[in-house]
XYZ file of C-alpha atoms in Angstrom:
603
model
C 103.543 106.656 76.705
C 101.970 108.621 73.899
C 99.618 107.616 71.144
C 98.866 108.737 67.621
C 95.869 110.930 68.476
C 95.655 114.727 68.141
C 92.629 116.512 69.630
C 92.180 120.018 68.180
C 89.432 122.620 68.479
C 88.965 125.160 65.687
C 88.270 128.641 67.065
C 87.553 131.848 65.160
C 85.275 134.840 64.942
C 81.879 134.426 63.260
C 82.223 134.067 59.468
C 86.004 133.759 59.295
C 85.750 130.337 57.624
C 85.936 127.629 60.346
C 83.282 125.313 58.959
C 84.583 125.728 55.377
C 88.078 124.746 56.574
C 86.692 121.628 58.292
C 84.971 120.719 54.987
C 88.318 120.929 53.160
C 90.110 118.835 55.825
C 87.367 116.208 55.522
C 87.712 116.165 51.718
C 91.532 116.125 51.852
C 91.574 113.068 54.110
C 89.339 111.196 51.636
C 86.948 109.764 54.215
C 84.129 109.701 51.665
C 83.713 106.885 49.197
C 83.906 107.863 45.535
C 80.125 107.536 45.122
C 79.250 109.793 48.079
C 78.310 113.375 47.334
C 78.355 116.092 50.005
C 77.449 119.763 49.926
C 79.420 122.561 51.537
C 79.242 123.211 55.297
C 79.015 119.495 56.074
C 79.000 120.057 59.839
C 76.377 122.839 59.906
C 73.518 120.363 59.635
C 71.028 122.409 61.668
C 68.759 124.501 59.345
C 69.183 127.558 61.579
C 72.981 127.310 61.255
C 72.776 127.093 57.464
C 70.398 130.072 57.191
C 72.393 132.365 59.460
C 75.794 131.101 58.329
C 76.954 130.633 61.932
C 77.853 127.635 64.065
C 75.622 127.351 67.141
C 76.350 123.855 68.465
C 79.871 122.409 68.586
C 80.422 119.145 66.704
C 83.039 116.392 66.479
C 84.564 114.769 63.418
C 87.762 112.793 62.962
C 90.178 112.285 60.061
C 93.225 110.066 59.591
C 96.440 111.411 58.117
C 99.782 109.533 57.882
C 98.722 107.053 60.541
C 97.638 109.774 62.989
C 94.022 110.189 64.039
C 93.002 113.864 64.281
C 89.831 114.581 66.272
C 88.470 117.980 65.194
C 85.988 119.965 67.290
C 84.182 122.759 65.418
C 83.228 125.472 67.936
C 80.804 128.421 67.670
C 82.464 131.788 67.037
C 79.889 133.983 68.756
C 80.421 134.958 72.409
C 76.678 134.405 73.066
C 77.406 130.678 72.646
C 80.396 130.832 74.997
C 78.791 128.078 77.077
C 79.389 125.716 74.145
C 83.005 126.825 73.742
C 83.965 126.640 77.411
C 82.981 123.010 77.731
C 84.324 121.626 74.447
C 87.800 123.140 74.884
C 88.197 120.656 77.755
C 88.420 117.892 75.108
C 91.287 119.461 73.132
C 95.119 119.484 73.414
C 95.559 122.277 70.891
C 93.619 124.869 68.930
C 93.581 126.094 65.351
C 93.044 129.848 65.579
C 91.567 131.055 62.318
C 91.728 134.803 61.517
C 90.605 136.750 58.470
C 93.560 138.229 56.514
C 91.746 141.587 56.272
C 89.701 141.856 59.498
C 92.339 140.396 61.812
C 91.587 139.294 65.372
C 88.046 140.338 66.347
C 86.574 140.734 69.871
C 85.020 137.285 69.944
C 88.285 135.703 68.803
C 89.804 137.275 71.891
C 87.088 135.789 74.108
C 87.553 132.196 72.882
C 91.344 132.457 72.578
C 91.583 133.692 76.183
C 89.700 130.566 77.334
C 91.969 128.271 75.255
C 95.239 129.833 76.473
C 93.991 129.668 80.061
C 93.577 125.890 79.659
C 97.198 125.681 78.417
C 96.310 124.578 74.870
C 98.918 124.909 72.106
C 97.784 127.194 69.232
C 98.393 127.027 65.473
C 97.462 130.274 63.688
C 95.800 130.099 60.279
C 95.530 133.431 58.430
C 92.588 132.712 56.127
C 91.194 134.485 53.033
C 94.564 135.805 51.753
C 92.949 135.906 48.291
C 90.767 138.861 49.413
C 91.442 142.390 48.217
C 93.118 144.745 50.728
C 94.326 141.774 52.773
C 97.234 142.401 55.160
C 98.500 138.970 56.313
C 101.767 140.218 57.868
C 100.037 142.906 59.953
C 97.419 140.383 61.081
C 100.176 137.961 62.144
C 101.737 140.709 64.302
C 98.324 141.584 65.709
C 97.676 137.947 66.747
C 101.085 137.746 68.442
C 100.336 140.945 70.417
C 96.890 139.611 71.330
C 98.337 136.339 72.680
C 100.979 138.234 74.622
C 98.301 140.494 76.165
C 96.209 137.454 77.080
C 99.135 136.055 79.079
C 100.253 133.215 76.775
C 103.345 131.287 77.952
C 106.561 130.978 75.901
C 105.571 127.654 74.361
C 102.201 129.081 73.259
C 103.839 132.223 71.816
C 106.147 130.029 69.714
C 103.267 129.171 67.373
C 103.289 127.967 63.755
C 101.514 130.280 61.269
C 99.976 129.129 58.004
C 98.426 131.277 55.289
C 95.863 130.325 52.697
C 92.249 130.213 51.570
C 89.818 127.631 52.980
C 87.393 128.305 50.162
C 89.991 127.639 47.436
C 91.383 124.750 49.481
C 95.078 125.624 49.926
C 97.454 126.394 52.793
C 101.106 127.449 52.802
C 103.772 128.723 55.204
C 104.239 131.766 52.933
C 101.147 133.641 51.741
C 102.853 134.677 48.491
C 103.481 131.042 47.507
C 100.195 129.344 46.674
C 100.087 125.531 47.050
C 97.637 122.978 45.613
C 96.072 121.593 48.804
C 95.775 121.949 52.582
C 98.287 119.185 53.402
C 100.762 121.729 54.964
C 98.098 122.388 57.612
C 97.724 118.682 58.459
C 101.543 118.386 58.609
C 101.658 121.317 61.054
C 98.956 119.739 63.255
C 100.844 116.441 63.476
C 104.179 118.194 64.100
C 103.257 120.888 66.622
C 100.087 119.830 68.495
C 101.089 117.534 71.384
C 99.774 113.948 71.155
C 97.004 113.061 73.598
C 98.791 111.732 76.714
C 98.052 108.272 78.091
C 97.379 108.457 81.838
C 97.331 105.134 83.681
C 95.054 104.548 86.672
C 91.373 104.234 87.511
C 89.103 105.418 84.692
C 87.834 109.011 84.590
C 85.787 110.772 81.915
C 84.029 114.122 82.125
C 80.764 114.513 80.212
C 81.287 117.637 78.079
C 78.563 117.176 75.480
C 75.467 115.095 74.915
C 73.567 113.547 72.067
C 70.212 111.809 71.791
C 69.168 108.707 69.896
C 65.600 107.437 69.730
C 66.974 103.880 70.126
C 69.292 104.168 73.140
C 68.214 107.497 74.703
C 70.725 110.073 75.914
C 74.388 109.586 74.974
C 77.265 111.102 76.981
C 80.212 112.481 74.962
C 83.565 113.376 76.471
C 87.254 112.713 76.506
C 88.651 109.849 78.569
C 90.950 111.648 81.015
C 92.595 108.638 82.640
C 92.531 104.844 82.465
C 90.370 102.789 80.087
C 86.603 102.593 79.661
C 85.264 99.135 78.813
C 81.956 98.031 77.356
C 79.680 96.471 80.004
C 81.740 97.853 82.910
C 80.091 99.052 86.124
C 80.971 102.696 86.860
C 80.175 105.535 89.270
C 78.517 108.729 88.039
C 79.578 111.693 90.188
C 77.006 114.505 90.237
C 77.254 118.252 90.952
C 75.670 117.906 94.425
C 78.311 115.365 95.497
C 76.036 112.315 95.167
C 77.353 109.168 93.458
C 75.171 106.952 91.306
C 75.991 103.405 90.135
C 75.729 103.032 86.342
C 76.708 100.536 83.651
C 78.224 101.269 80.221
C 76.086 99.606 77.556
C 78.022 100.630 74.432
C 81.116 102.673 73.523
C 81.633 104.512 70.244
C 84.603 106.526 68.938
C 84.360 109.178 66.218
C 85.533 107.988 62.820
C 85.057 110.334 59.868
C 81.582 111.852 60.079
C 80.189 108.793 61.857
C 80.956 106.643 64.886
C 82.451 103.182 65.251
C 81.458 100.782 68.027
C 84.455 99.610 70.097
C 84.955 97.410 73.163
C 87.273 99.750 75.044
C 88.560 103.329 74.877
C 91.843 104.435 76.433
C 92.726 107.867 77.814
C 93.148 110.770 75.385
C 90.452 109.548 73.004
C 87.053 111.253 72.597
C 84.139 108.831 72.829
C 80.363 108.512 73.130
C 78.935 106.372 75.955
C 75.375 105.006 75.874
C 73.385 103.255 78.586
C 73.999 105.801 81.376
C 70.880 107.439 82.775
C 70.462 110.695 84.672
C 73.755 112.398 83.776
C 74.317 116.144 83.300
C 77.083 117.995 81.472
C 80.035 118.364 83.841
C 79.435 115.051 85.672
C 82.382 112.640 85.984
C 82.196 108.975 85.000
C 84.613 107.265 87.383
C 85.696 103.900 88.794
C 82.983 101.831 90.533
C 85.111 101.119 93.647
C 87.337 104.212 94.021
C 85.553 107.096 92.286
C 87.406 110.405 91.874
C 85.680 113.491 90.433
C 87.251 115.853 87.894
C 86.819 119.643 88.503
C 83.428 120.898 87.221
C 83.266 122.973 84.046
C 83.034 126.650 84.980
C 80.678 128.679 82.808
C 80.458 132.473 82.765
C 77.261 133.833 84.270
C 74.322 135.012 82.087
C 74.064 138.794 81.533
C 70.454 139.124 80.352
C 66.989 137.744 81.086
C 63.612 137.659 79.370
C 60.111 136.794 80.468
C 58.653 133.785 78.597
C 54.899 133.182 78.878
C 52.161 131.306 77.037
C 50.453 132.973 74.087
C 47.151 134.471 75.270
C 46.467 136.772 72.312
C 43.142 136.552 70.415
C 44.990 134.559 67.689
C 46.431 131.873 70.018
C 46.423 128.244 68.878
C 45.832 129.067 65.189
C 49.344 128.168 63.995
C 51.166 126.210 66.716
C 50.528 122.803 68.222
C 52.259 123.341 71.617
C 50.440 126.187 73.373
C 49.963 125.253 77.054
C 52.097 126.224 80.055
C 53.038 122.541 80.558
C 54.466 122.385 77.026
C 56.427 125.595 77.616
C 57.771 124.479 81.021
C 58.905 121.047 79.756
C 60.611 122.523 76.672
C 62.520 125.202 78.611
C 63.779 122.805 81.287
C 64.778 120.279 78.620
C 66.891 123.009 76.945
C 68.866 123.637 80.164
C 70.175 120.043 80.074
C 72.426 120.745 77.087
C 72.538 124.552 76.930
C 74.839 125.214 79.871
C 74.812 129.013 79.777
C 70.991 129.086 79.974
C 69.055 129.273 83.264
C 65.285 128.978 83.746
C 63.506 130.281 86.842
C 59.836 129.790 87.739
C 57.769 132.801 88.857
C 54.688 133.177 91.050
C 52.553 132.649 87.919
C 52.215 129.078 86.636
C 52.483 130.095 82.972
C 55.387 132.577 83.207
C 59.124 131.827 83.356
C 62.268 133.950 83.570
C 64.930 132.747 81.123
C 68.538 133.927 81.629
C 71.059 133.887 78.773
C 74.295 135.344 77.431
C 72.760 137.888 75.061
C 70.064 138.647 72.497
C 71.403 136.122 69.958
C 71.619 133.323 72.545
C 67.955 133.846 73.536
C 66.678 134.446 69.992
C 68.154 131.159 68.720
C 66.207 129.344 71.471
C 62.979 131.194 70.539
C 63.507 130.550 66.809
C 64.149 126.837 67.454
C 60.990 126.578 69.571
C 58.762 128.263 66.998
C 60.048 125.885 64.308
C 59.164 122.951 66.555
C 55.561 124.218 66.685
C 55.514 126.227 69.920
C 53.538 129.423 70.463
C 54.818 131.791 73.151
C 55.160 135.410 74.160
C 58.333 137.095 75.374
C 58.890 140.391 77.165
C 61.548 143.049 76.638
C 65.116 141.769 77.302
C 66.420 142.985 80.689
C 70.065 143.322 81.690
C 71.143 141.693 84.991
C 72.594 144.009 87.633
C 74.821 143.038 90.573
C 75.909 144.688 93.822
C 79.474 144.860 95.107
C 80.562 144.492 98.763
C 79.823 148.178 99.458
C 76.299 147.993 98.047
C 77.127 149.859 94.803
C 75.090 148.846 91.756
C 77.099 147.189 88.970
C 76.047 146.473 85.397
C 77.540 144.416 82.542
C 79.720 146.443 80.157
C 80.675 145.168 76.703
C 83.461 145.844 74.240
C 81.834 147.061 71.019
C 83.767 147.096 67.726
C 82.344 148.877 64.681
C 83.963 148.991 61.232
C 82.274 151.692 59.200
C 82.916 153.879 56.097
C 84.688 157.118 57.059
C 81.840 159.436 56.045
C 79.357 157.836 58.482
C 81.763 157.265 61.412
C 80.592 160.495 63.096
C 76.977 159.318 63.176
C 77.979 156.006 64.783
C 80.087 157.763 67.459
C 77.131 160.044 68.243
C 74.661 157.131 68.518
C 76.967 155.116 70.806
C 77.822 158.155 72.974
C 74.094 158.820 73.549
C 73.921 155.339 75.053
C 76.782 155.965 77.496
C 79.433 154.381 75.249
C 83.041 155.559 75.652
C 85.328 155.428 72.618
C 88.717 153.811 73.313
C 90.188 153.345 69.795
C 89.678 155.021 66.411
C 91.998 154.068 63.562
C 91.805 153.586 59.779
C 91.630 149.988 58.525
C 91.818 149.826 54.733
C 89.039 152.108 53.480
C 87.055 151.752 56.735
C 87.272 153.426 60.142
C 87.807 150.969 63.007
C 86.056 152.146 66.198
C 86.136 150.504 69.635
C 83.906 151.445 72.577
C 83.101 150.329 76.106
C 79.315 150.386 76.339
C 76.794 149.124 78.933
C 74.878 146.018 77.741
C 71.661 148.053 78.179
C 72.917 150.482 75.531
C 73.276 147.687 72.962
C 69.568 146.803 73.010
C 68.129 148.375 69.857
C 71.466 149.929 68.831
C 72.138 147.684 65.810
C 68.958 148.895 64.047
C 69.869 152.551 64.538
C 73.495 152.073 63.431
C 72.506 150.181 60.274
C 69.944 152.879 59.406
C 72.476 155.690 59.972
C 75.160 153.990 57.839
C 72.840 152.691 55.063
C 73.586 149.118 56.179
C 77.378 149.398 55.749
C 78.483 149.131 59.409
C 79.926 145.844 60.715
C 79.200 145.535 64.457
C 80.547 143.005 66.954
C 80.507 142.993 70.723
C 81.415 140.768 73.647
C 80.994 140.900 77.413
C 83.944 142.603 79.127
C 83.207 143.061 82.856
C 80.792 144.324 85.476
C 81.353 148.048 86.151
C 79.572 150.748 88.233
C 76.120 151.732 86.920
C 76.377 154.383 84.193
C 73.032 156.133 84.800
C 69.863 156.333 82.660
C 70.027 155.617 78.922
C 67.383 157.073 76.574
C 65.178 154.360 75.067
C 63.083 154.373 71.893
C 61.832 157.910 71.270
C 58.829 157.087 69.059
C 55.550 155.740 70.448
C 53.479 152.869 69.018
C 50.470 152.828 66.707
C 47.950 150.395 68.231
C 44.959 148.762 66.557
C 41.549 149.659 68.022
C 39.628 146.750 66.531
C 40.113 143.194 65.303
C 39.964 142.356 61.583
C 41.854 142.977 58.324
C 43.176 146.513 57.712
C 41.971 148.349 54.602
C 44.231 150.066 52.080
C 41.980 153.154 52.190
C 42.484 153.800 55.941
C 46.185 152.856 56.026
C 46.754 155.314 53.154
C 44.973 158.103 55.079
C 46.965 157.331 58.254
C 50.448 157.329 56.690
C 51.236 160.799 58.029
C 50.830 159.380 61.575
C 53.794 157.018 61.275
C 55.212 153.952 59.531
C 53.239 150.673 59.474
C 54.295 147.094 60.298
C 51.246 145.526 58.568
C 50.021 145.396 54.981
C 46.425 146.006 53.837
C 44.329 142.853 54.201
C 46.493 141.480 57.036
C 44.497 140.268 60.059
C 45.225 142.283 63.225
C 43.634 142.304 66.681
C 42.719 145.049 69.153
C 45.815 145.979 71.184
C 48.315 144.795 68.543
C 51.197 147.182 67.758
C 50.751 147.865 64.035
C 53.232 150.707 63.489
C 55.543 153.360 64.874
C 54.065 156.747 65.759
C 55.848 159.915 64.624
C 55.534 161.263 68.204
C 56.646 159.925 71.597
C 53.130 158.935 72.780
C 51.130 155.826 71.812
C 48.172 156.307 69.457
C 45.222 153.926 69.085
C 43.802 153.945 65.532
C 41.151 152.112 63.548
C 42.515 150.737 60.264
C 39.484 148.520 59.559
C 37.198 151.314 58.253
C 36.382 151.167 54.548
C 35.642 154.027 52.167
C 32.084 155.382 52.326
C 30.516 154.593 48.965
C 27.950 156.914 47.323
C 26.238 156.802 43.960
C 27.812 160.162 43.036
C 31.180 160.415 41.378
C 33.292 163.367 42.370
C 36.461 164.475 40.602
C 39.599 163.777 42.621
C 38.040 161.211 45.009
C 38.978 158.110 43.034
C 42.751 158.246 43.343
C 44.412 154.937 44.086
C 45.988 154.464 47.513
C 49.795 154.763 47.379
C 51.006 152.804 50.388
C 54.593 152.532 51.597
C 55.510 148.807 52.057
C 55.396 147.638 55.675
C 58.550 147.584 57.835
C 59.882 144.053 58.201
C 61.536 142.949 61.458
C 63.752 139.935 62.078
C 63.158 138.133 65.387
C 66.166 139.839 67.051
C 65.147 143.273 65.761
C 61.624 142.811 67.123
C 63.007 141.638 70.510
C 65.101 144.803 70.716
C 62.295 147.061 69.472
C 59.499 146.339 71.994
C 58.934 148.566 75.042
C 58.465 147.558 78.702
C 54.642 147.472 78.363
C 54.752 145.268 75.239
C 55.101 141.569 74.451
C 56.407 139.854 71.347
C 54.035 137.101 70.218
C 55.968 134.322 68.448
C 54.201 131.536 66.538
C 55.466 129.122 63.838
C 54.364 131.515 61.067
C 54.223 135.007 62.626
C 56.022 137.452 64.878
C 53.648 140.146 66.197
C 54.153 142.963 68.689
C 51.335 143.717 71.130
C 50.559 145.669 74.289
C 50.551 143.515 77.450
C 47.122 145.047 78.261
C 45.102 144.686 75.050
C 42.105 146.756 76.199
C 42.599 150.512 75.722
C 40.570 151.445 78.848
C 42.669 149.071 80.970
C 45.857 150.685 79.634
C 44.582 154.160 80.542
C 43.547 153.014 84.049
C 46.956 151.387 84.578
C 48.787 154.533 83.388
C 46.777 156.678 85.850
C 47.505 154.380 88.823
C 51.209 154.276 87.836
C 51.357 158.074 87.961
């Protein structure tokens, strides 16, 4: 028995047009009424996603076409959110692999595609943005075929349908030289080549792969019914990770219809649904028959590769901007995040107000920090640390990543030099249009702070992407930041007069008039050592006028840091203070005498 349901996940590298394509599918299937108006990027409803132009959390939407219901799952393209991808692919029977007609398959495409092929999902390839200059659709098609072959795709998966088009202009075609008027060829291909969701008879089974929250009914479990039928009001067993079984009752069932959900009385296997009324579930748990429960295999998630220290804000400016500032607030928020963010781990330390948070990478952790500061939290974080392992023989292993840089030819040499200094080994160098395409294997430690240096060396023209490859033997010491910090001696607003006089000592991160505190990092020193300076002093005023003493201060604008740049910039003895309105760098020990005493004992 089969049914008219197709479950597809859309996978692609960051910024190759997934969410735009979903918009066009939604519009093509006419699920809006004539009076409804919607902006672009309908599914990226989180403000952070809209600002950064990336998908962070996977989402479900369904459309109907020629009597077939197509459930679409929009997945994140960044490997740092691999935890999201690994669990939602369990709901799909096929994938739409979207690749840019110029850039081709990128490292993170490889990461997600490898997961999809491993689960046996049938791919459809969409070569997007064929309206771009320098595009090379035929080469990209060959490249995708080679990539699938290298990832161990079976014969059925290698026999994939390819469509060409432009999501933005809203057309798809089987031949990139023949432009059509709409994206209907894509929907035809989905119905024809993605296998229908199979109907499996037997006792009911559903794995929780996602969760939602409603202030009316509490937590809602989302997943695909694997076998049998779920019925409203039925008693079920909830099978947990530790092997325990809990008796639960389904209060309501909803299926996805358009951008919303419809309440139904029963859901049969193959359909994706939302179940409310179940308490105490985690992602990966199985909802099974009350009498004869059988568990589905747990979702396996790749291990984190990086950790950071999270602690409460104890700077002199604490509590001025945020409303959640205590260790209890911080603890509750971090543990709540682990319920839905599968790749994140939180570990308590011997201090009540300090936690170790493990994640997939800088972006994964920075999105959590950014979300928390927008919710009104104040916190401090330490320098990101890479996680090491030991093999059976006691050798130290470290995570190594595949780094891909596309850069103009004249600055390629600088990039190679910067990456080589950080123990990166170049594996590929080839021209790609008017850019040089470089690939390296580099330790994760070497990536911390690298993006800043590469963008500076290439005047912002380099395009960098990386993904975790494997654990390999330790590569030895890597040089860190060469320049020391300029540290404020006193608390109060800095004056233009002093900052002007101090400009030969380094570059500043604060503007005149900005409030700073003693121990705050206010700039970068021109030399390797730290320097404590007083920027609060004003000009001595006399009643005599002297020629040449009344020049106006000419101050270079302060250096601005994004959250990720600041996380990568700080040293081991520094914290990053994050509040709803500010991001400040500071020394862990604010008092200068304490710092000197500590340095002496360390020696």
